[in-house]
Tab-separated table of N, CA and C in Angstrom:
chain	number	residue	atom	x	y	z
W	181	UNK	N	0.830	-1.195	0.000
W	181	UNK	CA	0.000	0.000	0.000
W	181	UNK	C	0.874	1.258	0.000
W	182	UNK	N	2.071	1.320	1.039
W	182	UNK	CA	2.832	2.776	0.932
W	182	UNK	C	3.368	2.420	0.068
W	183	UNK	N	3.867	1.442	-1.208
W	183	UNK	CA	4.651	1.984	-2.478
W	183	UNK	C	4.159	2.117	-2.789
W	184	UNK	N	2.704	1.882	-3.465
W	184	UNK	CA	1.310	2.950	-4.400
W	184	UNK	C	1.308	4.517	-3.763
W	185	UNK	N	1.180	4.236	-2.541
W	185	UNK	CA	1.093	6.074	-2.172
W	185	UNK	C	2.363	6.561	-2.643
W	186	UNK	N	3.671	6.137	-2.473
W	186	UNK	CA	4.509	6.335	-3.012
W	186	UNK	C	4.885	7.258	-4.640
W	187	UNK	N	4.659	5.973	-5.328
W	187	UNK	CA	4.757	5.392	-6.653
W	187	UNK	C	3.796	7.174	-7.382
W	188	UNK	N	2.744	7.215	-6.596
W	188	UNK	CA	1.549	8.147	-6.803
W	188	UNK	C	1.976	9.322	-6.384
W	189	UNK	N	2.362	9.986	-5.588
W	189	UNK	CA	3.392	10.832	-5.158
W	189	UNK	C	4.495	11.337	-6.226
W	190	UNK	N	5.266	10.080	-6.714
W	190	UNK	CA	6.169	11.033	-7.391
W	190	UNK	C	5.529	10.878	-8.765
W	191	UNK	N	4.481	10.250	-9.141
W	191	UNK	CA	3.815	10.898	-10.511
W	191	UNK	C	3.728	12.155	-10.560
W	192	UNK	N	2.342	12.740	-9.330
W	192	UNK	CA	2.237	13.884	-9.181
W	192	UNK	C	3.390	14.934	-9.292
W	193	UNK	N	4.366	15.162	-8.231
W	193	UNK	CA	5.752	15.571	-8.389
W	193	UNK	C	6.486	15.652	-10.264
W	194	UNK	N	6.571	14.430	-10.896
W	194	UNK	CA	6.704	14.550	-12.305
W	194	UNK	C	5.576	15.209	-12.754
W	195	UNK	N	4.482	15.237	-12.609
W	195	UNK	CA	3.851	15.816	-13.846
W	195	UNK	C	3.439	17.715	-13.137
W	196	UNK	N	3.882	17.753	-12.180
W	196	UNK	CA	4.260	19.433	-11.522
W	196	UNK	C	5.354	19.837	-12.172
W	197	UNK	N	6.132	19.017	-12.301
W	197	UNK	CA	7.738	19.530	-12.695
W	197	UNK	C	8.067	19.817	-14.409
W	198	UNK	N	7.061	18.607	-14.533
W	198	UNK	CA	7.140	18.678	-15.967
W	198	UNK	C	6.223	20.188	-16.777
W	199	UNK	N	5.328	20.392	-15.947
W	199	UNK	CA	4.227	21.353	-16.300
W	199	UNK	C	5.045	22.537	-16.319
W	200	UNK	N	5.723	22.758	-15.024
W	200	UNK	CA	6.603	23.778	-15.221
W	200	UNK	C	7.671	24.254	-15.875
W	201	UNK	N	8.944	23.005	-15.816
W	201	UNK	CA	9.515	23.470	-17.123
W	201	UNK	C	8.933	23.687	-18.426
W	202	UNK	N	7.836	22.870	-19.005
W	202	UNK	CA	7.496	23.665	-19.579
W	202	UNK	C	7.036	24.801	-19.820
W	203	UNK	N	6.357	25.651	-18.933
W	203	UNK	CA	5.503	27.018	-18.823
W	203	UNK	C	6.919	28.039	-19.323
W	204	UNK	N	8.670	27.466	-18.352
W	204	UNK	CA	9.375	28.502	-18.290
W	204	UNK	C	9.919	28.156	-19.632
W	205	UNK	N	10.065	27.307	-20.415
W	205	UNK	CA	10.209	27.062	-21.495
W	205	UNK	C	9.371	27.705	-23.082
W	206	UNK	N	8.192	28.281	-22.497
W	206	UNK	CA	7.626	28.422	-23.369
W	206	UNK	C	7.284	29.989	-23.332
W	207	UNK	N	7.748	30.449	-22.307
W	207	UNK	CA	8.007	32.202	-21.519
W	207	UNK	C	9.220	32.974	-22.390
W	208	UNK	N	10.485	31.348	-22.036
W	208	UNK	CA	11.703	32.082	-22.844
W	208	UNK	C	11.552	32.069	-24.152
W	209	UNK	N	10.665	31.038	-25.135
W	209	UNK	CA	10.681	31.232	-26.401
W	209	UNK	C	9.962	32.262	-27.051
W	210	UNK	N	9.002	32.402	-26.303
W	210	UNK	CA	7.615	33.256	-27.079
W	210	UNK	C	7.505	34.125	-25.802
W	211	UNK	N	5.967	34.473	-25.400
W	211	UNK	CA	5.869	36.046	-24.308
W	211	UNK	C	5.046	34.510	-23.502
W	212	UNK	N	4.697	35.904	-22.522
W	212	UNK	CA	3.668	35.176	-21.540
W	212	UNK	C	2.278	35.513	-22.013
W	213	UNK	N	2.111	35.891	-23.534
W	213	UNK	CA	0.644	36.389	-23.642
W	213	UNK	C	0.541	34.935	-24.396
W	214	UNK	N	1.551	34.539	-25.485
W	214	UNK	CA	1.364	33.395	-25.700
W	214	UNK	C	1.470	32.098	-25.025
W	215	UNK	N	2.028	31.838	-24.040
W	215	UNK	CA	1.974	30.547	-22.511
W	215	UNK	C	0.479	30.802	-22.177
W	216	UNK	N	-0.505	31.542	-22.335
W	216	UNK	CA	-1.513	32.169	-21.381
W	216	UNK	C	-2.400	31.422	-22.783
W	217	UNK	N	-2.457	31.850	-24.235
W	217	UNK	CA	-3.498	31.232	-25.262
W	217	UNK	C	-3.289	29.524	-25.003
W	218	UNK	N	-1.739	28.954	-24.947
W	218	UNK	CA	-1.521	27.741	-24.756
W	218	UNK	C	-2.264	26.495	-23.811
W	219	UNK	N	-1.898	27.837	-22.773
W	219	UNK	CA	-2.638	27.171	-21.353
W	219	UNK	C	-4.492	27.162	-21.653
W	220	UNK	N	-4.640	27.780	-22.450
W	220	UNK	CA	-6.440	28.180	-22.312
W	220	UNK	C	-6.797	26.705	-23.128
W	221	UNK	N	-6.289	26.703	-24.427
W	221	UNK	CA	-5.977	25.557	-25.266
W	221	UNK	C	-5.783	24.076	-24.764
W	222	UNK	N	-4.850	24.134	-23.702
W	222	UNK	CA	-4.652	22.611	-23.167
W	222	UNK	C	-5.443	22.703	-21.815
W	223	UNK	N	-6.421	23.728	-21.382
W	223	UNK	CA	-7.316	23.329	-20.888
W	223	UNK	C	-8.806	22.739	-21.122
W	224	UNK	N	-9.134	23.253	-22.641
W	224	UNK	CA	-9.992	22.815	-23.361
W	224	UNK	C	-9.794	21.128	-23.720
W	225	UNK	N	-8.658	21.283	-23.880
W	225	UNK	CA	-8.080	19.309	-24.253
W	225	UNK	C	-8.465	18.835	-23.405
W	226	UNK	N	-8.574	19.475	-21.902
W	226	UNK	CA	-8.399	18.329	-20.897
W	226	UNK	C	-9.688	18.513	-20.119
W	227	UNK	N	-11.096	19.393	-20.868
W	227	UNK	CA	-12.208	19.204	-20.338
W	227	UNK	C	-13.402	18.459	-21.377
W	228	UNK	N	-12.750	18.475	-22.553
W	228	UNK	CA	-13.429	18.064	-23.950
W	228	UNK	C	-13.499	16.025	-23.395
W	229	UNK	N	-12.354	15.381	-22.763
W	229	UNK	CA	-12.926	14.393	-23.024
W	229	UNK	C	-13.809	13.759	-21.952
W	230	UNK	N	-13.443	14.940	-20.461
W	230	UNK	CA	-14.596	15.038	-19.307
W	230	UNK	C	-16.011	14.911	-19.899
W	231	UNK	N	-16.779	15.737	-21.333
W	231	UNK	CA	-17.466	15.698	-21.302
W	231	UNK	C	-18.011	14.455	-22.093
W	232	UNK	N	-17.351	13.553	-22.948
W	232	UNK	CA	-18.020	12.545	-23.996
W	232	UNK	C	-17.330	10.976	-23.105
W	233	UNK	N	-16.425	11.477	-22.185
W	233	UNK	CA	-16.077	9.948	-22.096
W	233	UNK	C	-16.736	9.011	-21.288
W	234	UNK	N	-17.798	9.240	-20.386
W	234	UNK	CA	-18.106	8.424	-19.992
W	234	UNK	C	-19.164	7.699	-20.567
W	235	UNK	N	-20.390	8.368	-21.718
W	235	UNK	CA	-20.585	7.542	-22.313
W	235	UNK	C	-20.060	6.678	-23.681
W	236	UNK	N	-19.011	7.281	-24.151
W	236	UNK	CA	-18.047	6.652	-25.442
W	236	UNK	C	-18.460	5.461	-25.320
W	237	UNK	N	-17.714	4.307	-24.478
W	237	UNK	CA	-17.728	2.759	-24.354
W	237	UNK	C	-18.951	2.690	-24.707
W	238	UNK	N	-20.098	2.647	-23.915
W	238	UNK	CA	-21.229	2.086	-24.196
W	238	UNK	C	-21.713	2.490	-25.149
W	239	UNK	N	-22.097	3.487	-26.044
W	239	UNK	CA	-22.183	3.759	-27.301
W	239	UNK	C	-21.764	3.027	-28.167
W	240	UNK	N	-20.318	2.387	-28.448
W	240	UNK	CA	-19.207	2.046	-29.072
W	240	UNK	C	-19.840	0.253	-29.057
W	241	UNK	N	-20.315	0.403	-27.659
W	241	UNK	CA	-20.253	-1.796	-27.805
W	241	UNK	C	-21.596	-1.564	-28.406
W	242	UNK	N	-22.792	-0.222	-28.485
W	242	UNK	CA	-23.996	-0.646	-28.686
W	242	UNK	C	-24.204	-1.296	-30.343
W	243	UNK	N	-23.167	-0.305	-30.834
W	243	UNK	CA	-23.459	-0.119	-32.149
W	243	UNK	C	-22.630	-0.883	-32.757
W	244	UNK	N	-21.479	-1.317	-32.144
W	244	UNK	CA	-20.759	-2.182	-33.057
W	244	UNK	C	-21.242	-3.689	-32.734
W	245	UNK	N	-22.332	-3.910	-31.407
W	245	UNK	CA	-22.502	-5.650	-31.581
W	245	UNK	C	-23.712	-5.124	-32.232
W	246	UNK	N	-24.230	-4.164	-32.598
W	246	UNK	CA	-25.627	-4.194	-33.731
W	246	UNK	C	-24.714	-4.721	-34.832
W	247	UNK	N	-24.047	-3.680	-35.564
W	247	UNK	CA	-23.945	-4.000	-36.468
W	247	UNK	C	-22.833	-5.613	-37.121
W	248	UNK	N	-22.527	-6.331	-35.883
W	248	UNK	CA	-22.146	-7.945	-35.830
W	248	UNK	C	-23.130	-8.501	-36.173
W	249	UNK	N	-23.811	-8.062	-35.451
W	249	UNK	CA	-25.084	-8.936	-35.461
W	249	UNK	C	-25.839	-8.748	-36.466
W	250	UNK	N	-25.911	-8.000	-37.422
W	250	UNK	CA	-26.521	-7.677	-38.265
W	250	UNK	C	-25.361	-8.391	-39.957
W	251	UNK	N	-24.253	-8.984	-39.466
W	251	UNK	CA	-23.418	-9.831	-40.442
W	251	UNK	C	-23.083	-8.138	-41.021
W	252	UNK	N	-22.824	-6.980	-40.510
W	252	UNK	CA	-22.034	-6.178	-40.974
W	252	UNK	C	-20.463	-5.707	-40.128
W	253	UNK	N	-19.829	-6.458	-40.520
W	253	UNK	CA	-18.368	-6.372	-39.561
W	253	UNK	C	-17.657	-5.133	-40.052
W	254	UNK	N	-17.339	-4.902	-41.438
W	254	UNK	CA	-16.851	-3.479	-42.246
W	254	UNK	C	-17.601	-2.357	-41.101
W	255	UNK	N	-18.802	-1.989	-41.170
W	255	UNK	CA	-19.272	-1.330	-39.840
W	255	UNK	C	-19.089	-1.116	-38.536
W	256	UNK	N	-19.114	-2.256	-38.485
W	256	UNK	CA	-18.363	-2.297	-36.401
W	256	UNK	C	-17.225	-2.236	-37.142
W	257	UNK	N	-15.841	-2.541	-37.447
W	257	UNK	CA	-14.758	-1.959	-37.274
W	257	UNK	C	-14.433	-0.421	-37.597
W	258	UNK	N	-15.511	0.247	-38.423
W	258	UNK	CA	-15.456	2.088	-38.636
W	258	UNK	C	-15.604	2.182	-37.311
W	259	UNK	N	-16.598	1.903	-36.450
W	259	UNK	CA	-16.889	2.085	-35.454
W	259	UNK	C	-16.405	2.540	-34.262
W	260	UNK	N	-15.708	0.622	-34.151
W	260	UNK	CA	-14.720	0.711	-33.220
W	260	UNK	C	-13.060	1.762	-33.528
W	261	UNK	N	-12.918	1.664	-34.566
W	261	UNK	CA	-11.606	2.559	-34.915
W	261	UNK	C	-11.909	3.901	-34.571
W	262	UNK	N	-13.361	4.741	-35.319
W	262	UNK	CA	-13.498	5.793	-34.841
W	262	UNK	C	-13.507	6.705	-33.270
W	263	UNK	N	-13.620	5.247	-32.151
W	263	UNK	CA	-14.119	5.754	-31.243
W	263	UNK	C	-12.346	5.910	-30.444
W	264	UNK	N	-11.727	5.644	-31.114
W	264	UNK	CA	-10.124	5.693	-30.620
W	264	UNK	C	-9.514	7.066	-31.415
W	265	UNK	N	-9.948	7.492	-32.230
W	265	UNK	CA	-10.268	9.153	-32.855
W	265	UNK	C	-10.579	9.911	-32.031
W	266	UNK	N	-11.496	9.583	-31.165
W	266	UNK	CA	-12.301	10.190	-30.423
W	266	UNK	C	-11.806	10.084	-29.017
């Protein structure tokens, strides 16, 4: 159990550290007006799949065992491929 708390710990720690060098990385190349559009941007990334992912899966098995079942496999595999697009 304490090497998971562990293990979990220094994820967090890496992905702080990592966030930051990048921010100062991206200060020294460009301004801070552009780190600021970036940041708005990779916050949108990271609320866009908050909103579709929890129903994705079930969507994904509804329609691709229809269309098995229906002896259309070309279909369920658009399906299933698309939902990894997504």
């Amino acid at each position: 159990m304490l090497h998971k708390v562990l293990l979990t710990g220094i994820a967090f720690v890496a992905f702080g550290l990592t966030k930051f060098v990048f921010n100062i990385l991206v200060i020294r190349r460009f301004s801070p007006t552009v780190l600021g559009e970036i940041n708005q941007v990779l916050s949108v990334f990271l609320l866009v799949p908050i909103l579709y992912a929890p129903g994705l899966g079930q969507v994904v098995s509804k329609f691709a065992s229809e269309f098995l079942g229906a002896n259309e496999a070309r279909k369920s595999k658009q399906i299933f491929s698309l939902s990894f697009v997504l």
